[in-house]
Coordinates of C-alpha atoms and ligand atoms in Angstrom, one line a residue:
M40 CA -6.1 8.4 -25.0
R41 CA -3.9 10.8 -23.2
S42 CA -0.2 9.5 -23.6
Q43 CA 1.8 11.4 -21.2
Y44 CA 2.2 11.5 -17.5
K45 CA 4.6 13.2 -15.2
I46 CA 5.8 10.9 -12.4
A47 CA 7.2 12.5 -9.0
V48 CA 9.9 10.0 -7.8
F49 CA 11.1 9.9 -4.0
E50 CA 13.9 7.6 -4.0
G51 CA 14.3 8.0 -0.4
D52 CA 16.6 6.6 1.9
G53 CA 18.9 3.3 2.7
I54 CA 17.6 0.7 -0.1
G55 CA 15.4 3.2 -1.4
P56 CA 17.4 4.6 -4.5
E57 CA 18.8 0.7 -5.3
I58 CA 15.2 -0.4 -5.6
M59 CA 14.0 2.7 -7.6
R60 CA 16.6 2.6 -10.3
P61 CA 15.6 -0.6 -11.9
T62 CA 11.7 -0.1 -11.4
V63 CA 11.9 3.5 -13.2
D64 CA 14.2 1.9 -16.0
L65 CA 11.5 -1.0 -16.3
L66 CA 8.5 1.7 -16.4
T67 CA 10.5 3.4 -19.2
R68 CA 10.7 0.6 -21.4
L69 CA 7.5 -0.2 -20.6
G70 CA 5.9 2.8 -21.9
A71 CA 8.3 3.2 -24.9
R72 CA 6.7 -0.2 -26.0
G73 CA 3.2 0.8 -24.8
G74 CA 2.9 3.8 -26.9
Y75 CA 2.9 6.3 -23.9
S76 CA 5.5 8.1 -22.0
L77 CA 6.0 8.6 -18.2
T78 CA 8.4 11.4 -17.1
F79 CA 10.2 10.9 -14.1
D80 CA 10.8 13.9 -11.7
S81 CA 13.2 13.0 -8.9
L82 CA 12.4 14.9 -6.0
P83 CA 14.5 15.4 -2.5
A84 CA 13.2 14.1 0.8
G85 CA 13.7 12.1 3.7
A86 CA 15.8 11.5 6.6
A87 CA 19.2 11.8 4.9
H88 CA 18.0 14.9 3.3
Y89 CA 17.1 16.3 6.7
A90 CA 20.2 15.3 8.4
E91 CA 22.0 17.3 5.6
T92 CA 19.5 20.3 5.4
G93 CA 17.2 20.5 8.4
E94 CA 14.0 19.8 6.1
A95 CA 12.3 16.2 5.6
L96 CA 10.3 17.4 2.9
P97 CA 10.8 20.5 1.2
A98 CA 8.2 22.8 0.2
A99 CA 9.1 22.7 -3.5
S100 CA 9.3 18.8 -3.7
M101 CA 5.8 19.1 -2.0
A102 CA 4.3 21.1 -4.9
A103 CA 5.9 18.9 -7.5
A104 CA 4.4 16.1 -5.9
R105 CA 1.1 18.0 -6.1
A106 CA 1.3 18.9 -9.5
S107 CA 2.2 15.1 -10.7
D108 CA 0.0 12.2 -11.9
A109 CA 1.4 9.9 -9.8
I110 CA 3.8 9.6 -7.0
L111 CA 6.2 6.8 -6.8
L112 CA 8.0 6.4 -3.5
S113 CA 10.6 3.8 -2.3
A114 CA 11.1 4.1 1.3
M115 CA 12.1 7.0 3.5
G116 CA 13.6 7.3 7.1
L117 CA 16.3 5.7 8.8
P118 CA 16.4 4.9 12.5
S119 CA 19.9 6.9 13.3
V120 CA 18.3 10.2 12.4
R121 CA 15.5 11.6 14.3
Y122 CA 13.7 14.7 15.2
P123 CA 14.5 16.3 18.5
D124 CA 11.4 14.6 20.2
G125 CA 12.9 11.3 19.1
T126 CA 10.4 10.2 16.4
E127 CA 11.5 9.2 13.0
I128 CA 11.5 11.2 9.8
S129 CA 8.6 10.0 8.0
P130 CA 7.6 12.3 4.9
Q131 CA 5.6 9.6 3.6
I132 CA 3.0 10.0 6.5
D133 CA 3.1 13.8 6.1
L134 CA 2.3 13.2 2.2
R135 CA -0.6 11.1 3.2
K136 CA -2.1 13.7 5.3
A137 CA -1.1 16.7 3.2
L138 CA -2.8 15.0 -0.1
T139 CA -5.8 13.5 1.9
L140 CA -4.8 10.0 0.9
F141 CA -7.2 8.2 3.1
A142 CA -7.5 4.8 1.4
G143 CA -4.1 2.5 2.0
V144 CA -4.6 -0.3 -0.2
R145 CA -2.7 -3.7 0.9
P146 CA -3.2 -6.4 -1.7
V147 CA -2.3 -9.8 -0.1
R148 CA -1.9 -12.6 -2.8
I149 CA -0.3 -15.9 -2.2
F150 CA -0.6 -18.2 -5.6
P151 CA 0.1 -22.0 -5.9
G152 CA 3.7 -22.3 -5.6
Q153 CA 4.3 -19.1 -3.5
K154 CA 6.6 -19.4 -0.6
T155 CA 4.4 -18.7 2.6
P156 CA 4.8 -19.6 6.7
L157 CA 1.2 -21.0 5.8
N158 CA 0.6 -24.6 5.4
L159 CA -2.0 -23.6 2.6
P160 CA -4.1 -26.7 1.1
A161 CA -3.0 -27.1 -2.4
D162 CA -6.4 -26.0 -4.0
R163 CA -6.3 -22.8 -2.1
E164 CA -5.3 -19.4 -3.3
V165 CA -5.3 -16.0 -1.4
D166 CA -6.2 -12.7 -3.2
F167 CA -7.6 -10.3 -1.3
V168 CA -7.3 -6.4 -0.4
L169 CA -7.0 -4.9 3.0
I170 CA -7.7 -1.0 3.0
R171 CA -6.3 1.0 6.0
E172 CA -7.9 4.3 6.4
S173 CA -4.4 6.5 6.5
T174 CA -5.1 9.9 7.5
E175 CA -6.8 9.8 10.8
G176 CA -7.8 7.1 13.5
L177 CA -4.8 6.4 16.0
F178 CA -2.6 8.3 14.0
H179 CA -4.3 11.5 14.4
T180 CA -2.3 12.9 17.1
Q181 CA 1.0 11.6 15.7
G182 CA 4.0 13.9 16.9
C183 CA 1.9 15.7 19.3
G184 CA 0.5 13.2 21.7
E185 CA 0.6 14.4 25.3
V186 CA 3.1 13.0 27.7
S187 CA 3.8 13.9 31.4
R188 CA 5.7 11.8 33.9
D189 CA 2.7 9.9 34.8
E190 CA 0.5 9.7 32.0
A191 CA 0.7 9.6 28.0
R192 CA -2.4 10.2 25.8
E193 CA -3.0 9.8 21.9
T194 CA -6.3 10.4 20.4
L195 CA -8.1 8.4 17.8
L196 CA -10.2 10.3 15.5
I197 CA -12.9 8.8 13.1
T198 CA -14.6 11.5 10.9
R199 CA -17.6 10.9 9.0
E200 CA -16.5 12.8 5.8
I201 CA -13.6 10.4 5.5
S202 CA -15.1 7.4 6.5
E203 CA -17.6 8.1 3.9
K204 CA -14.9 8.4 1.4
L205 CA -13.0 5.4 2.6
F206 CA -16.0 3.0 2.4
R207 CA -17.2 4.4 -1.0
F208 CA -13.7 3.4 -2.3
A209 CA -13.8 0.1 -0.9
F210 CA -17.1 -0.8 -2.3
D211 CA -16.0 0.6 -5.8
L212 CA -12.9 -1.5 -5.5
A213 CA -14.8 -4.7 -4.5
R214 CA -17.1 -3.9 -7.6
T215 CA -14.1 -3.7 -9.9
R216 CA -12.6 -6.9 -8.7
K217 CA -16.0 -8.9 -9.0
D218 CA -16.1 -7.3 -12.5
S219 CA -12.7 -8.6 -13.4
G220 CA -13.5 -12.0 -12.1
R221 CA -11.1 -11.5 -9.2
G222 CA -13.4 -11.7 -6.0
E223 CA -17.1 -12.4 -5.2
G224 CA -17.8 -8.8 -4.3
R225 CA -17.8 -8.6 -0.6
V226 CA -16.6 -5.9 1.7
T227 CA -15.7 -6.8 5.3
C228 CA -15.3 -3.7 8.2
V229 CA -13.0 -4.6 10.6
D230 CA -13.3 -2.9 14.1
K231 CA -13.8 -3.1 17.4
A232 CA -17.4 -2.0 17.8
N233 CA -18.3 -4.3 20.8
V234 CA -16.0 -2.3 22.7
F235 CA -15.4 1.1 21.3
R236 CA -18.2 3.5 20.5
A237 CA -15.8 5.0 18.3
F238 CA -15.9 1.9 16.1
A239 CA -19.5 1.8 16.5
F240 CA -20.0 4.9 14.9
F241 CA -17.5 3.7 12.1
R242 CA -19.5 0.8 11.7
E243 CA -22.6 2.7 11.2
I244 CA -21.4 4.7 8.3
F245 CA -20.2 1.5 6.8
D246 CA -23.6 -0.2 7.1
A247 CA -25.1 3.2 5.2
E248 CA -22.7 2.7 2.2
A249 CA -23.5 -0.7 2.1
A250 CA -27.4 -0.1 1.7
R251 CA -26.0 2.0 -1.3
N252 CA -24.6 -1.2 -2.8
P253 CA -27.0 -3.7 -2.9
D254 CA -25.1 -5.9 -5.6
L255 CA -22.5 -6.3 -3.3
V256 CA -21.9 -8.5 0.0
A257 CA -21.0 -6.5 3.2
D258 CA -20.3 -7.6 6.5
H259 CA -18.1 -7.1 9.6
A260 CA -15.5 -8.5 11.7
Y261 CA -13.7 -7.8 14.9
V262 CA -9.7 -7.1 14.5
D263 CA -8.8 -9.6 16.8
A264 CA -11.0 -12.4 14.9
T265 CA -9.4 -11.0 11.7
A266 CA -6.0 -11.2 12.8
L267 CA -6.7 -15.3 13.7
W268 CA -8.4 -15.7 10.3
F269 CA -5.4 -13.9 8.4
V270 CA -3.5 -17.2 9.6
L271 CA -6.4 -20.0 9.7
K272 CA -8.4 -19.2 6.3
P273 CA -7.0 -16.1 4.5
W274 CA -8.8 -17.6 1.5
D275 CA -11.9 -16.3 2.9
F276 CA -11.6 -12.7 2.5
D277 CA -12.2 -10.4 -0.7
V278 CA -12.0 -6.7 0.3
L279 CA -11.5 -5.6 4.1
V280 CA -11.5 -2.0 5.1
T281 CA -10.3 -0.7 8.9
E282 CA -9.0 2.0 10.9
N283 CA -5.3 3.5 10.6
M284 CA -3.7 1.4 13.5
F285 CA -5.7 -1.7 13.1
G286 CA -4.5 -1.8 9.4
D287 CA -0.8 -1.0 9.9
I288 CA -0.8 -4.3 11.9
L289 CA -2.6 -6.1 9.9
S290 CA -1.0 -5.3 6.8
D291 CA 2.5 -6.4 7.9
L292 CA 0.8 -9.7 8.9
G293 CA -0.6 -9.7 5.4
A294 CA 3.0 -9.2 4.1
G295 CA 4.1 -12.1 6.3
L296 CA 1.6 -14.1 4.8
M297 CA 3.1 -13.6 1.3
G298 CA 6.6 -14.6 2.5
G299 CA 7.8 -11.2 3.7
L300 CA 8.1 -7.5 3.2
G301 CA 9.8 -7.6 0.1
V302 CA 7.0 -9.0 -1.9
A303 CA 4.4 -6.5 -0.6
P304 CA 3.2 -3.6 -2.6
S305 CA 0.9 -0.9 -1.3
A306 CA -0.9 2.2 -2.6
D307 CA -2.2 5.5 -0.6
I308 CA -4.9 7.0 -2.7
G309 CA -7.3 9.9 -2.3
L310 CA -9.5 11.4 -4.4
D311 CA -7.1 13.6 -6.5
H312 CA -3.6 12.0 -5.8
A313 CA -1.7 8.5 -5.2
V314 CA 1.2 7.6 -3.7
F315 CA 2.5 3.6 -4.7
Q316 CA 5.4 2.3 -2.2
P317 CA 6.4 -1.0 -1.0
C318 CA 5.1 -1.9 2.6
H319 CA 8.8 -2.1 3.6
G320 CA 11.0 0.7 5.2
S321 CA 14.3 1.6 4.3
A322 CA 16.2 -1.5 5.5
P323 CA 19.3 0.1 6.5
D324 CA 20.6 -3.1 7.6
I325 CA 21.1 -4.4 4.0
A326 CA 21.5 -0.7 2.1
G327 CA 24.4 -0.1 -0.3
Q328 CA 24.9 -3.9 -1.0
G329 CA 22.7 -4.1 -4.0
I330 CA 20.9 -7.1 -2.4
A331 CA 17.7 -5.6 -1.7
N332 CA 14.4 -7.3 -3.3
P333 CA 13.2 -4.9 -5.9
L334 CA 9.9 -6.9 -6.4
A335 CA 7.5 -5.0 -4.0
M336 CA 8.5 -1.7 -5.4
I337 CA 7.9 -3.3 -8.8
L338 CA 4.7 -4.6 -7.7
S339 CA 3.7 -1.1 -6.2
A340 CA 4.7 0.7 -9.9
A341 CA 2.3 -2.2 -11.6
M342 CA -0.6 -0.7 -9.1
M343 CA 0.2 2.5 -10.2
L344 CA -0.2 1.8 -13.9
D345 CA -3.3 0.3 -13.0
W346 CA -4.6 3.3 -11.3
L347 CA -3.5 5.7 -14.0
G348 CA -5.0 3.6 -16.9
L349 CA -8.1 3.7 -14.7
R350 CA -8.2 7.3 -14.1
H351 CA -7.2 8.3 -17.7
D352 CA -9.0 5.6 -19.5
A353 CA -5.9 4.4 -20.8
P354 CA -6.1 0.4 -21.7
P355 CA -2.5 0.1 -22.4
L356 CA -1.4 1.3 -19.1
V357 CA -3.9 -1.3 -17.3
A358 CA -2.7 -4.0 -19.8
D359 CA 0.9 -3.3 -18.6
G360 CA -0.1 -2.9 -14.9
L361 CA -1.4 -6.6 -15.3
A362 CA 1.6 -7.8 -17.2
L363 CA 4.0 -6.4 -15.0
R364 CA 2.1 -8.1 -12.1
Q365 CA 2.0 -11.3 -14.0
A366 CA 5.7 -11.2 -14.8
V367 CA 6.8 -10.8 -10.7
E368 CA 4.7 -13.8 -9.9
D369 CA 6.5 -15.7 -12.7
V370 CA 9.6 -14.5 -11.1
I371 CA 8.6 -15.9 -7.7
R372 CA 7.0 -18.9 -9.0
A373 CA 10.1 -20.1 -10.9
G374 CA 12.0 -19.6 -8.0
D375 CA 15.7 -19.7 -9.6
V376 CA 16.3 -15.9 -9.3
L377 CA 15.5 -14.7 -6.0
T378 CA 17.1 -12.3 -3.6
G379 CA 18.1 -13.2 0.0
D380 CA 15.1 -12.4 1.9
L381 CA 13.1 -15.1 -0.3
G382 CA 15.9 -17.7 0.2
G383 CA 17.8 -16.9 -3.2
T384 CA 21.4 -15.6 -3.9
A385 CA 20.3 -13.1 -6.7
T386 CA 21.2 -9.6 -6.4
T387 CA 18.5 -6.4 -6.9
Q388 CA 19.6 -5.9 -10.6
Q389 CA 19.6 -10.0 -11.4
A390 CA 15.9 -9.9 -9.9
A391 CA 14.9 -6.7 -12.0
E392 CA 16.5 -8.2 -15.1
A393 CA 14.3 -11.3 -14.5
V394 CA 11.4 -9.3 -14.6
V395 CA 12.3 -7.6 -17.5
A396 CA 13.4 -11.0 -19.3
G397 CA 9.5 -12.2 -18.6
L398 CA 8.1 -8.9 -20.4
D399 CA 10.2 -9.7 -23.3
L400 CA 11.5 -5.9 -23.1
Ligands
ATP624 P1 9.3 1.0 8.7 O1 9.1 1.4 10.2 O2 9.9 2.3 8.1 O3 8.5 0.5 7.9 P2 11.0 -1.5 9.7 O4 11.2 -1.0 10.8 O5 9.4 -2.1 9.5 O6 10.4 0.1 8.7 P3 12.2 -2.4 7.0 O7 13.1 -1.1 6.8 O8 10.9 -2.5 6.4 O9 11.8 -2.2 8.7 O10 13.0 -3.6 7.6 C1 12.8 -4.6 8.4 C2 13.6 -6.2 7.7 O11 13.2 -6.6 6.6 C3 14.8 -5.8 7.7 O12 15.9 -6.8 8.2 C4 15.1 -5.5 6.2 O13 16.7 -5.8 5.9 C5 13.7 -6.5 5.8 N1 13.6 -6.0 4.2 C6 12.8 -5.0 4.2 N2 12.5 -4.7 2.8 C7 13.6 -5.5 2.0 C8 13.6 -5.7 0.9 N3 13.1 -4.9 -0.3 N4 14.4 -6.5 0.2 C9 15.0 -7.5 1.5 N5 15.0 -7.4 2.7 C10 13.9 -6.5 3.4

């Protein structure tokens, strides 16, 4: 088993450094106990870095990220710092495109006792994964849409090459979940194939991949109906796969179901690289106060351990990923050391320490 892994770290902007610090500390301690070592390379990038230097994602940071085993990112971007065309600095989107991270993985999990705006029946648990295509779709012309006085145009792009990789990833994930007892082995293609030819094309490629996976169930849903069902019967999903913009919107809805952005992790995964980061942004309104919720960042780190462990056939990392997720869930379930966004009064440090305590580190 390989025992050394190089992790590229983007601390980013706003609350980014505050939630990254305890996460790196936790991972270091887990590695020391589990007999593997993670070395962290902190890389400059983001809005504050752009304001200082005129560069959002320096070439050296990009090269180091490319050479790492995995990338851990907290949050980048500040509403007050923008490119001359008015758009925000978002190197995380540049990373997705440069490293072809086509699969945006957004787990949505609500376990008994977890606060949720839903009125869930007592016997219902929610545990599904939304996969958002993350390199094309309606984000294809991001930053270069055509705008004249009377018209604005952006182009949606769906390619066979990326869609095939995306759907293969979705079916593989459904199979892994089924094998571990977490899902029934069902993949739902979320689209708008009744209105747009591009989505009929998307669906056709999905159906071809479904035919190659007869051991799994495949079905389809329109995106508008999916939004409705997220609220009415979210326990009914297993793995969903969708276009970039649809996934962007549905993943925030999923985070809302879980009780907020502070507990919503994510991963952007390609064939050779992956970035793990919370769904939330840099939260400049609470930055510098030590009150940001670190749990989404920690859950993203748990996803990183799981991905590294499966990729390198390293069971201790997979086991620690699971232990870390369970420790976070225990903290949420216990409810006595929660940050303000979850209705508590704990600081970032106290919430992270509660996770450490649960792991007996
Ligand atoms: P982006 O567009 O970069 O994703 P956003 O505009 O969605 O960012 P966020 O930075 O995610 O905005 O913040 C949205 C709200 O959620 C803010 O009120 C912020 O304080 C809150 N929030 C986000 N992350 C956290 C966190 N980890 N802990 C507590 N509150 C948070």
